[in-house]
PDB file of C-alpha atoms in Angstrom:
ATOM      1  CA  MET G   1     202.659 -75.221   0.546  1.00 49.00           C
ATOM      2  CA  HIS G   2     199.608 -74.897  -0.725  1.00 52.00           C
ATOM      3  CA  GLU G   3     197.823 -77.117  -2.540  1.00 51.00           C
ATOM      4  CA  GLN G   4     195.901 -75.696  -5.223  1.00 52.00           C
ATOM      5  CA  VAL G   5     192.904 -76.745  -5.809  1.00 50.00           C
ATOM      6  CA  SER G   6     191.463 -78.145  -9.396  1.00 51.00           C
ATOM      7  CA  SER G   7     188.157 -76.322 -10.882  1.00 50.00           C
ATOM      8  CA  SER G   8     185.303 -78.059  -9.290  1.00 51.00           C
ATOM      9  CA  THR G   9     183.525 -77.559 -12.786  1.00 53.00           C
ATOM     10  CA  SER G  10     183.273 -80.828 -14.628  1.00 53.00           C
ATOM     11  CA  PRO G  11     183.413 -81.147 -18.327  1.00 55.00           C
ATOM     12  CA  ALA G  12     179.098 -81.140 -19.464  1.00 55.00           C
ATOM     13  CA  GLY G  13     177.682 -84.896 -20.426  1.00 55.00           C
ATOM     14  CA  PRO G  14     176.023 -84.739 -22.944  1.00 58.00           C
ATOM     15  CA  LYS G  15     172.788 -82.863 -23.375  1.00 59.00           C
ATOM     16  CA  ALA G  16     169.210 -84.672 -23.251  1.00 59.00           C
ATOM     17  CA  LYS G  17     167.587 -85.472 -26.977  1.00 62.00           C
ATOM     18  CA  LYS G  18     164.630 -82.752 -26.614  1.00 64.00           C
ATOM     19  CA  PRO G  19     161.040 -85.511 -27.735  1.00 65.00           C
ATOM     20  CA  LEU G  20     159.519 -83.747 -30.960  1.00 64.00           C
ATOM     21  CA  ASP G  21     156.996 -82.121 -30.900  1.00 74.00           C
ATOM     22  CA  THR G  22     153.834 -83.129 -31.126  1.00 79.00           C
ATOM     23  CA  VAL G  23     152.754 -81.259 -34.295  1.00 73.00           C
ATOM     24  CA  VAL G  24     156.173 -81.861 -35.794  1.00 69.00           C
ATOM     25  CA  LYS G  25     155.394 -85.585 -35.261  1.00 68.00           C
ATOM     26  CA  LEU G  26     151.438 -85.193 -36.931  1.00 75.00           C
ATOM     27  CA  ALA G  27     153.243 -83.954 -39.945  1.00 70.00           C
ATOM     28  CA  LEU G  28     155.590 -86.257 -40.314  1.00 71.00           C
ATOM     29  CA  THR G  29     153.452 -89.368 -39.877  1.00 76.00           C
ATOM     30  CA  VAL G  30     150.711 -87.465 -42.842  1.00 74.00           C
ATOM     31  CA  PHE G  31     153.579 -86.786 -45.021  1.00 73.00           C
ATOM     32  CA  VAL G  32     154.700 -90.212 -44.733  1.00 73.00           C
ATOM     33  CA  GLY G  33     151.285 -91.592 -45.346  1.00 73.00           C
ATOM     34  CA  SER G  34     150.475 -89.682 -48.459  1.00 69.00           C
ATOM     35  CA  PHE G  35     154.257 -90.538 -49.583  1.00 58.00           C
ATOM     36  CA  ALA G  36     152.671 -94.405 -49.285  1.00 61.00           C
ATOM     37  CA  LEU G  37     149.696 -93.824 -51.020  1.00 67.00           C
ATOM     38  CA  ILE G  38     150.973 -91.768 -54.218  1.00 64.00           C
ATOM     39  CA  TRP G  39     153.072 -94.824 -54.440  1.00 49.00           C
ATOM     40  CA  GLY G  40     150.705 -97.755 -53.563  1.00 53.00           C
ATOM     41  CA  GLY G  41     148.502 -96.125 -56.160  1.00 51.00           C
ATOM     42  CA  MET G  42     151.010 -95.564 -59.080  1.00 44.00           C
ATOM     43  CA  TYR G  43     151.881 -99.689 -58.038  1.00 40.00           C
ATOM     44  CA  LEU G  44     148.413-100.704 -58.446  1.00 41.00           C
ATOM     45  CA  SER G  45     147.181 -98.440 -61.219  1.00 42.00           C
ATOM     46  CA  ARG G  46     150.079 -99.083 -63.190  1.00 40.00           C
ATOM     47  CA  PRO G  47     149.834 -99.658 -67.114  1.00 46.00           C
ATOM     48  CA  ASP G  48     149.958-103.978 -67.811  1.00 50.00           C
ATOM     49  CA  ARG G  49     153.134-103.660 -69.968  1.00 62.00           C
ATOM     50  CA  SER G  50     152.299-108.002 -70.876  1.00 76.00           C
ATOM     51  CA  ILE G  51     150.043-106.437 -73.448  1.00 91.00           C
ATOM     52  CA  PRO G  52     149.575-103.819 -76.101  1.00 94.00           C
ATOM     53  CA  PRO G  53     148.137-100.327 -74.913  1.00 95.00           C
ATOM     54  CA  TYR G  54     144.351-100.511 -76.603  1.00 96.00           C
ATOM     55  CA  SER G  55     141.299 -98.611 -75.998  1.00 96.00           C
ATOM     56  CA  VAL G  56     138.078 -99.604 -76.879  1.00 97.00           C
ATOM     57  CA  GLY G  57     137.252 -96.582 -79.994  1.00 96.00           C
ATOM     58  CA  SER G  58     132.922 -97.528 -79.443  1.00 97.00           C
ATOM     59  CA  GLN G  59     130.690-100.155 -79.487  1.00 97.00           C
ATOM     60  CA  ASN G  60     128.015-100.948 -82.125  1.00 96.00           C
ATOM     61  CA  GLY G  61     125.525-104.298 -80.243  1.00 93.00           C
ATOM     62  CA  GLN G  62     127.723-106.838 -80.256  1.00 96.00           C
ATOM     63  CA  LEU G  63     130.770-105.118 -82.707  1.00 97.00           C
ATOM     64  CA  VAL G  64     133.627-103.963 -80.670  1.00 98.00           C
ATOM     65  CA  ALA G  65     136.272-101.719 -82.494  1.00 98.00           C
ATOM     66  CA  THR G  66     140.030-101.407 -80.748  1.00 98.00           C
ATOM     67  CA  HIS G  67     143.188 -99.769 -81.319  1.00 96.00           C
ATOM     68  CA  VAL G  68     147.044-100.010 -80.553  1.00 97.00           C
ATOM     69  CA  PRO G  69     149.628 -97.489 -81.969  1.00 97.00           C
ATOM     70  CA  PRO G  70     150.337 -97.729 -85.256  1.00 95.00           C
ATOM     71  CA  GLY G  71     153.461 -99.508 -84.618  1.00 94.00           C
ATOM     72  CA  THR G  72     152.153-102.676 -83.203  1.00 96.00           C
ATOM     73  CA  THR G  73     153.586-106.125 -84.280  1.00 96.00           C
ATOM     74  CA  ASP G  74     151.170-109.142 -84.942  1.00 96.00           C
ATOM     75  CA  HIS G  75     153.050-110.991 -81.832  1.00 96.00           C
ATOM     76  CA  GLN G  76     151.651-107.834 -80.001  1.00 96.00           C
ATOM     77  CA  ILE G  77     148.192-108.304 -80.832  1.00 97.00           C
ATOM     78  CA  GLU G  78     148.343-112.473 -80.161  1.00 96.00           C
ATOM     79  CA  THR G  79     149.284-111.399 -76.587  1.00 96.00           C
ATOM     80  CA  LEU G  80     146.061-108.366 -76.627  1.00 97.00           C
ATOM     81  CA  LEU G  81     143.881-111.335 -78.669  1.00 97.00           C
ATOM     82  CA  ASN G  82     144.928-114.654 -76.003  1.00 96.00           C
ATOM     83  CA  ARG G  83     144.279-111.749 -73.325  1.00 96.00           C
ATOM     84  CA  PHE G  84     140.625-111.805 -74.355  1.00 97.00           C
ATOM     85  CA  ARG G  85     140.046-114.902 -74.889  1.00 96.00           C
ATOM     86  CA  LYS G  86     141.892-115.547 -71.684  1.00 96.00           C
ATOM     87  CA  VAL G  87     138.962-113.537 -70.031  1.00 95.00           C
ATOM     88  CA  GLY G  88     136.539-115.857 -71.922  1.00 95.00           C
ATOM     89  CA  HIS G  89     137.973-119.082 -70.785  1.00 95.00           C
ATOM     90  CA  GLN G  90     138.107-117.741 -66.560  1.00 93.00           C
ATOM     91  CA  THR G  91     135.291-114.710 -65.948  1.00 92.00           C
ATOM     92  CA  HIS G  92     133.135-114.212 -68.640  1.00 92.00           C
ATOM     93  CA  ASP G  93     133.753-111.010 -67.712  1.00 94.00           C
ATOM     94  CA  PHE G  94     134.883-108.191 -70.034  1.00 96.00           C
ATOM     95  CA  GLY G  95     133.906-104.862 -67.708  1.00 94.00           C
ATOM     96  CA  PRO G  96     137.868-104.883 -66.331  1.00 94.00           C
ATOM     97  CA  MET G  97     138.444-105.024 -70.538  1.00 94.00           C
ATOM     98  CA  LYS G  98     137.270-101.891 -70.766  1.00 93.00           C
ATOM     99  CA  ILE G  99     133.822-103.405 -73.276  1.00 96.00           C
ATOM    100  CA  ARG G 100     130.498-102.729 -71.985  1.00 95.00           C
ATOM    101  CA  PRO G 101     128.036-105.247 -71.846  1.00 96.00           C
ATOM    102  CA  THR G 102     127.152-106.766 -75.451  1.00 96.00           C
ATOM    103  CA  THR G 103     124.412-109.122 -75.017  1.00 95.00           C
ATOM    104  CA  PRO G 104     122.993-107.147 -71.407  1.00 94.00           C
ATOM    105  CA  ASP G 105     119.792-108.365 -71.337  1.00 92.00           C
ATOM    106  CA  ASP G 106     120.324-112.257 -71.172  1.00 90.00           C
ATOM    107  CA  ALA G 107     120.728-113.571 -67.816  1.00 85.00           C
ATOM    108  CA  GLY G 108     122.978-115.853 -68.243  1.00 85.00           C
ATOM    109  CA  SER G 109     125.669-113.647 -69.189  1.00 91.00           C
ATOM    110  CA  ARG G 110     126.038-110.326 -70.734  1.00 94.00           C
ATOM    111  CA  TYR G 111     128.385-111.020 -72.483  1.00 96.00           C
ATOM    112  CA  ARG G 112     127.227-113.931 -74.548  1.00 94.00           C
ATOM    113  CA  ARG G 113     127.936-112.827 -77.616  1.00 96.00           C
ATOM    114  CA  MET G 114     130.844-110.319 -79.442  1.00 97.00           C
ATOM    115  CA  LEU G 115     132.973-109.528 -82.303  1.00 97.00           C
ATOM    116  CA  ILE G 116     136.407-107.435 -81.585  1.00 98.00           C
ATOM    117  CA  TYR G 117     138.094-105.908 -84.105  1.00 98.00           C
ATOM    118  CA  VAL G 118     141.622-104.534 -83.751  1.00 98.00           C
ATOM    119  CA  PHE G 119     142.701-101.284 -85.559  1.00 98.00           C
ATOM    120  CA  ASP G 120     146.068 -98.971 -85.570  1.00 97.00           C
ATOM    121  CA  ASP G 121     144.625 -96.835 -86.895  1.00 95.00           C
ATOM    122  CA  ASP G 122     141.584 -95.340 -85.139  1.00 94.00           C
ATOM    123  CA  GLY G 123     140.027 -93.655 -87.248  1.00 95.00           C
ATOM    124  CA  TRP G 124     138.797 -96.610 -88.102  1.00 96.00           C
ATOM    125  CA  THR G 125     137.253 -97.191 -84.842  1.00 97.00           C
ATOM    126  CA  ASP G 126     135.247 -94.090 -84.756  1.00 97.00           C
ATOM    127  CA  PRO G 127     131.180 -94.353 -83.794  1.00 96.00           C
ATOM    128  CA  GLU G 128     130.002 -93.294 -87.444  1.00 96.00           C
ATOM    129  CA  MET G 129     132.430 -95.392 -89.373  1.00 96.00           C
ATOM    130  CA  LEU G 130     131.797 -98.639 -87.014  1.00 96.00           C
ATOM    131  CA  ALA G 131     127.747 -97.306 -87.743  1.00 96.00           C
ATOM    132  CA  LYS G 132     128.415 -97.246 -91.932  1.00 96.00           C
ATOM    133  CA  TYR G 133     129.699-100.797 -91.319  1.00 96.00           C
ATOM    134  CA  VAL G 134     127.477-102.660 -89.599  1.00 95.00           C
ATOM    135  CA  ALA G 135     124.808-100.057 -92.112  1.00 95.00           C
ATOM    136  CA  LYS G 136     127.278-102.727 -94.841  1.00 93.00           C
ATOM    137  CA  ASP G 137     128.025 -99.386 -96.700  1.00 94.00           C
ATOM    138  CA  ALA G 138     129.888-100.147 -99.807  1.00 91.00           C
ATOM    139  CA  THR G 139     132.041 -97.308 -99.356  1.00 90.00           C
ATOM    140  CA  VAL G 140     133.047 -98.641 -96.185  1.00 94.00           C
ATOM    141  CA  ALA G 141     132.905-102.010 -95.973  1.00 92.00           C
ATOM    142  CA  ASN G 142     135.875-103.014 -97.846  1.00 90.00           C
ATOM    143  CA  GLU G 143     138.432-100.255 -96.511  1.00 94.00           C
ATOM    144  CA  PHE G 144     137.255-101.493 -93.362  1.00 95.00           C
ATOM    145  CA  ASP G 145     138.204-105.510 -93.297  1.00 93.00           C
ATOM    146  CA  LYS G 146     141.813-105.105 -94.908  1.00 93.00           C
ATOM    147  CA  SER G 147     142.264-102.368 -91.520  1.00 95.00           C
ATOM    148  CA  VAL G 148     141.590-105.285 -89.260  1.00 97.00           C
ATOM    149  CA  ARG G 149     145.024-106.405 -87.598  1.00 97.00           C
ATOM    150  CA  GLY G 150     142.866-108.413 -85.030  1.00 97.00           C
ATOM    151  CA  TYR G 151     140.151-110.391 -84.411  1.00 97.00           C
ATOM    152  CA  TYR G 152     138.207-112.375 -81.609  1.00 98.00           C
ATOM    153  CA  LEU G 153     134.627-113.542 -81.996  1.00 97.00           C
ATOM    154  CA  LEU G 154     133.277-115.304 -78.703  1.00 97.00           C
ATOM    155  CA  GLN G 155     129.582-116.944 -79.708  1.00 95.00           C
ATOM    156  CA  ASP G 156     127.895-118.542 -76.590  1.00 93.00           C
ATOM    157  CA  GLN G 157     131.186-121.094 -75.901  1.00 93.00           C
ATOM    158  CA  GLU G 158     132.721-120.960 -78.838  1.00 96.00           C
ATOM    159  CA  GLU G 159     135.255-118.834 -79.890  1.00 96.00           C
ATOM    160  CA  GLU G 160     137.928-117.863 -82.859  1.00 96.00           C
ATOM    161  CA  GLY G 161     141.147-115.416 -82.753  1.00 96.00           C
ATOM    162  CA  GLY G 162     143.225-114.744 -85.438  1.00 96.00           C
ATOM    163  CA  ILE G 163     145.639-111.898 -87.473  1.00 96.00           C
ATOM    164  CA  GLY G 164     144.061-109.894 -89.535  1.00 94.00           C
ATOM    165  CA  PRO G 165     140.202-109.279 -91.012  1.00 91.00           C
ATOM    166  CA  LEU G 166     137.465-112.351 -89.781  1.00 89.00           C
ATOM    167  CA  PRO G 167     137.697-115.042 -92.243  1.00 87.00           C
ATOM    168  CA  LYS G 168     134.196-114.922 -94.622  1.00 81.00           C
ATOM    169  CA  THR G 169     131.942-117.513 -94.118  1.00 73.00           C
ATOM    170  CA  GLY G 170     133.403-120.816 -96.700  1.00 60.00           C
ATOM    171  CA  GLU G 171     136.327-118.793 -97.321  1.00 68.00           C
ATOM    172  CA  LEU G 172     139.690-118.371 -96.266  1.00 66.00           C
ATOM    173  CA  SER G 173     141.943-115.977 -97.298  1.00 75.00           C
ATOM    174  CA  ALA G 174     146.144-115.207 -97.280  1.00 81.00           C
ATOM    175  CA  ALA G 175     145.156-111.984 -95.210  1.00 85.00           C
ATOM    176  CA  THR G 176     144.098-113.979 -91.897  1.00 93.00           C
ATOM    177  CA  ARG G 177     146.146-117.225 -89.676  1.00 93.00           C
ATOM    178  CA  VAL G 178     143.981-117.732 -87.262  1.00 94.00           C
ATOM    179  CA  LEU G 179     145.368-117.980 -84.137  1.00 95.00           C
ATOM    180  CA  PHE G 180     143.160-120.363 -81.921  1.00 95.00           C
ATOM    181  CA  LYS G 181     139.791-121.566 -82.711  1.00 95.00           C
ATOM    182  CA  GLY G 182     137.683-124.527 -79.938  1.00 95.00           C
ATOM    183  CA  ARG G 183     134.938-123.640 -77.197  1.00 95.00           C
ATOM    184  CA  VAL G 184     136.053-121.067 -73.896  1.00 94.00           C
ATOM    185  CA  THR G 185     135.445-124.926 -71.928  1.00 92.00           C
ATOM    186  CA  ASP G 186     138.784-126.304 -73.524  1.00 92.00           C
ATOM    187  CA  PRO G 187     141.991-125.527 -71.878  1.00 91.00           C
ATOM    188  CA  LEU G 188     144.345-122.497 -71.623  1.00 90.00           C
ATOM    189  CA  PRO G 189     147.405-123.458 -73.605  1.00 85.00           C
ATOM    190  CA  VAL G 190     150.131-122.237 -71.843  1.00 78.00           C
ATOM    191  CA  GLU G 191     151.135-119.377 -74.154  1.00 70.00           C
ATOM    192  CA  ALA G 192     147.540-117.697 -73.213  1.00 70.00           C
ATOM    193  CA  GLU G 193     147.485-118.803 -69.610  1.00 65.00           C
ATOM    194  CA  SER G 194     150.900-117.274 -68.418  1.00 52.00           C
ATOM    195  CA  PRO G 195     151.651-113.663 -70.485  1.00 51.00           C
ATOM    196  CA  GLU G 196     154.997-112.582 -70.991  1.00 48.00           C
ATOM    197  CA  LYS G 197     156.023-111.334 -66.381  1.00 43.00           C
ATOM    198  CA  ASP G 198     156.627-107.818 -65.496  1.00 40.00           C
ATOM    199  CA  ASN G 199     158.073-106.241 -62.983  1.00 36.00           C
ATOM    200  CA  SER G 200     157.709-102.274 -63.775  1.00 32.00           C
ATOM    201  CA  ILE G 201     156.136-100.150 -61.216  1.00 32.00           C
ATOM    202  CA  SER G 202     156.014 -97.424 -63.821  1.00 30.00           C
ATOM    203  CA  PRO G 203     152.954 -95.474 -64.041  1.00 31.00           C
ATOM    204  CA  LEU G 204     153.690 -94.337 -67.851  1.00 29.00           C
TER     205      LEU G 204
END
């Protein structure tokens, strides 16, 4: 009786994985790096949602006309004015706030004196309209003042901010609510120091 000789062929073991080609590795590295750069740029350039979106329509000397979207609430404008106030107290540099120097020839500060108006109608921030207001054009001045939604005034170390038009000297207006008035060396209150938390990373 002959013993049946079993096949000497054993089951094949797991195949060794072929290492990635250098070109493939390089392509993957570039892809991942590009994605990281895009995401990081979107994160860093995302809008500051603790204040309403705003734009500087025009500047005429120390007068700055800004506008916010129609429908912006008084509370939202107040947060924007508090941001101007915070800059006035901490850095005194309004460049990051999109405002060109208002006292460029002053060695002490390029933003020593300024008046920022906030409108929700960008027509009032047109350079030609602002020039007429500065020239005290009677056909423009009255409606211009009525259309102001808020203001921030900085005069050396003194500041003032409010909802509505800037009060005329010696006059109190029911259309204006003064939010703060004092010196930029005074301590900031909590509401001006700590903006509303924003966890959004949306670039929109």
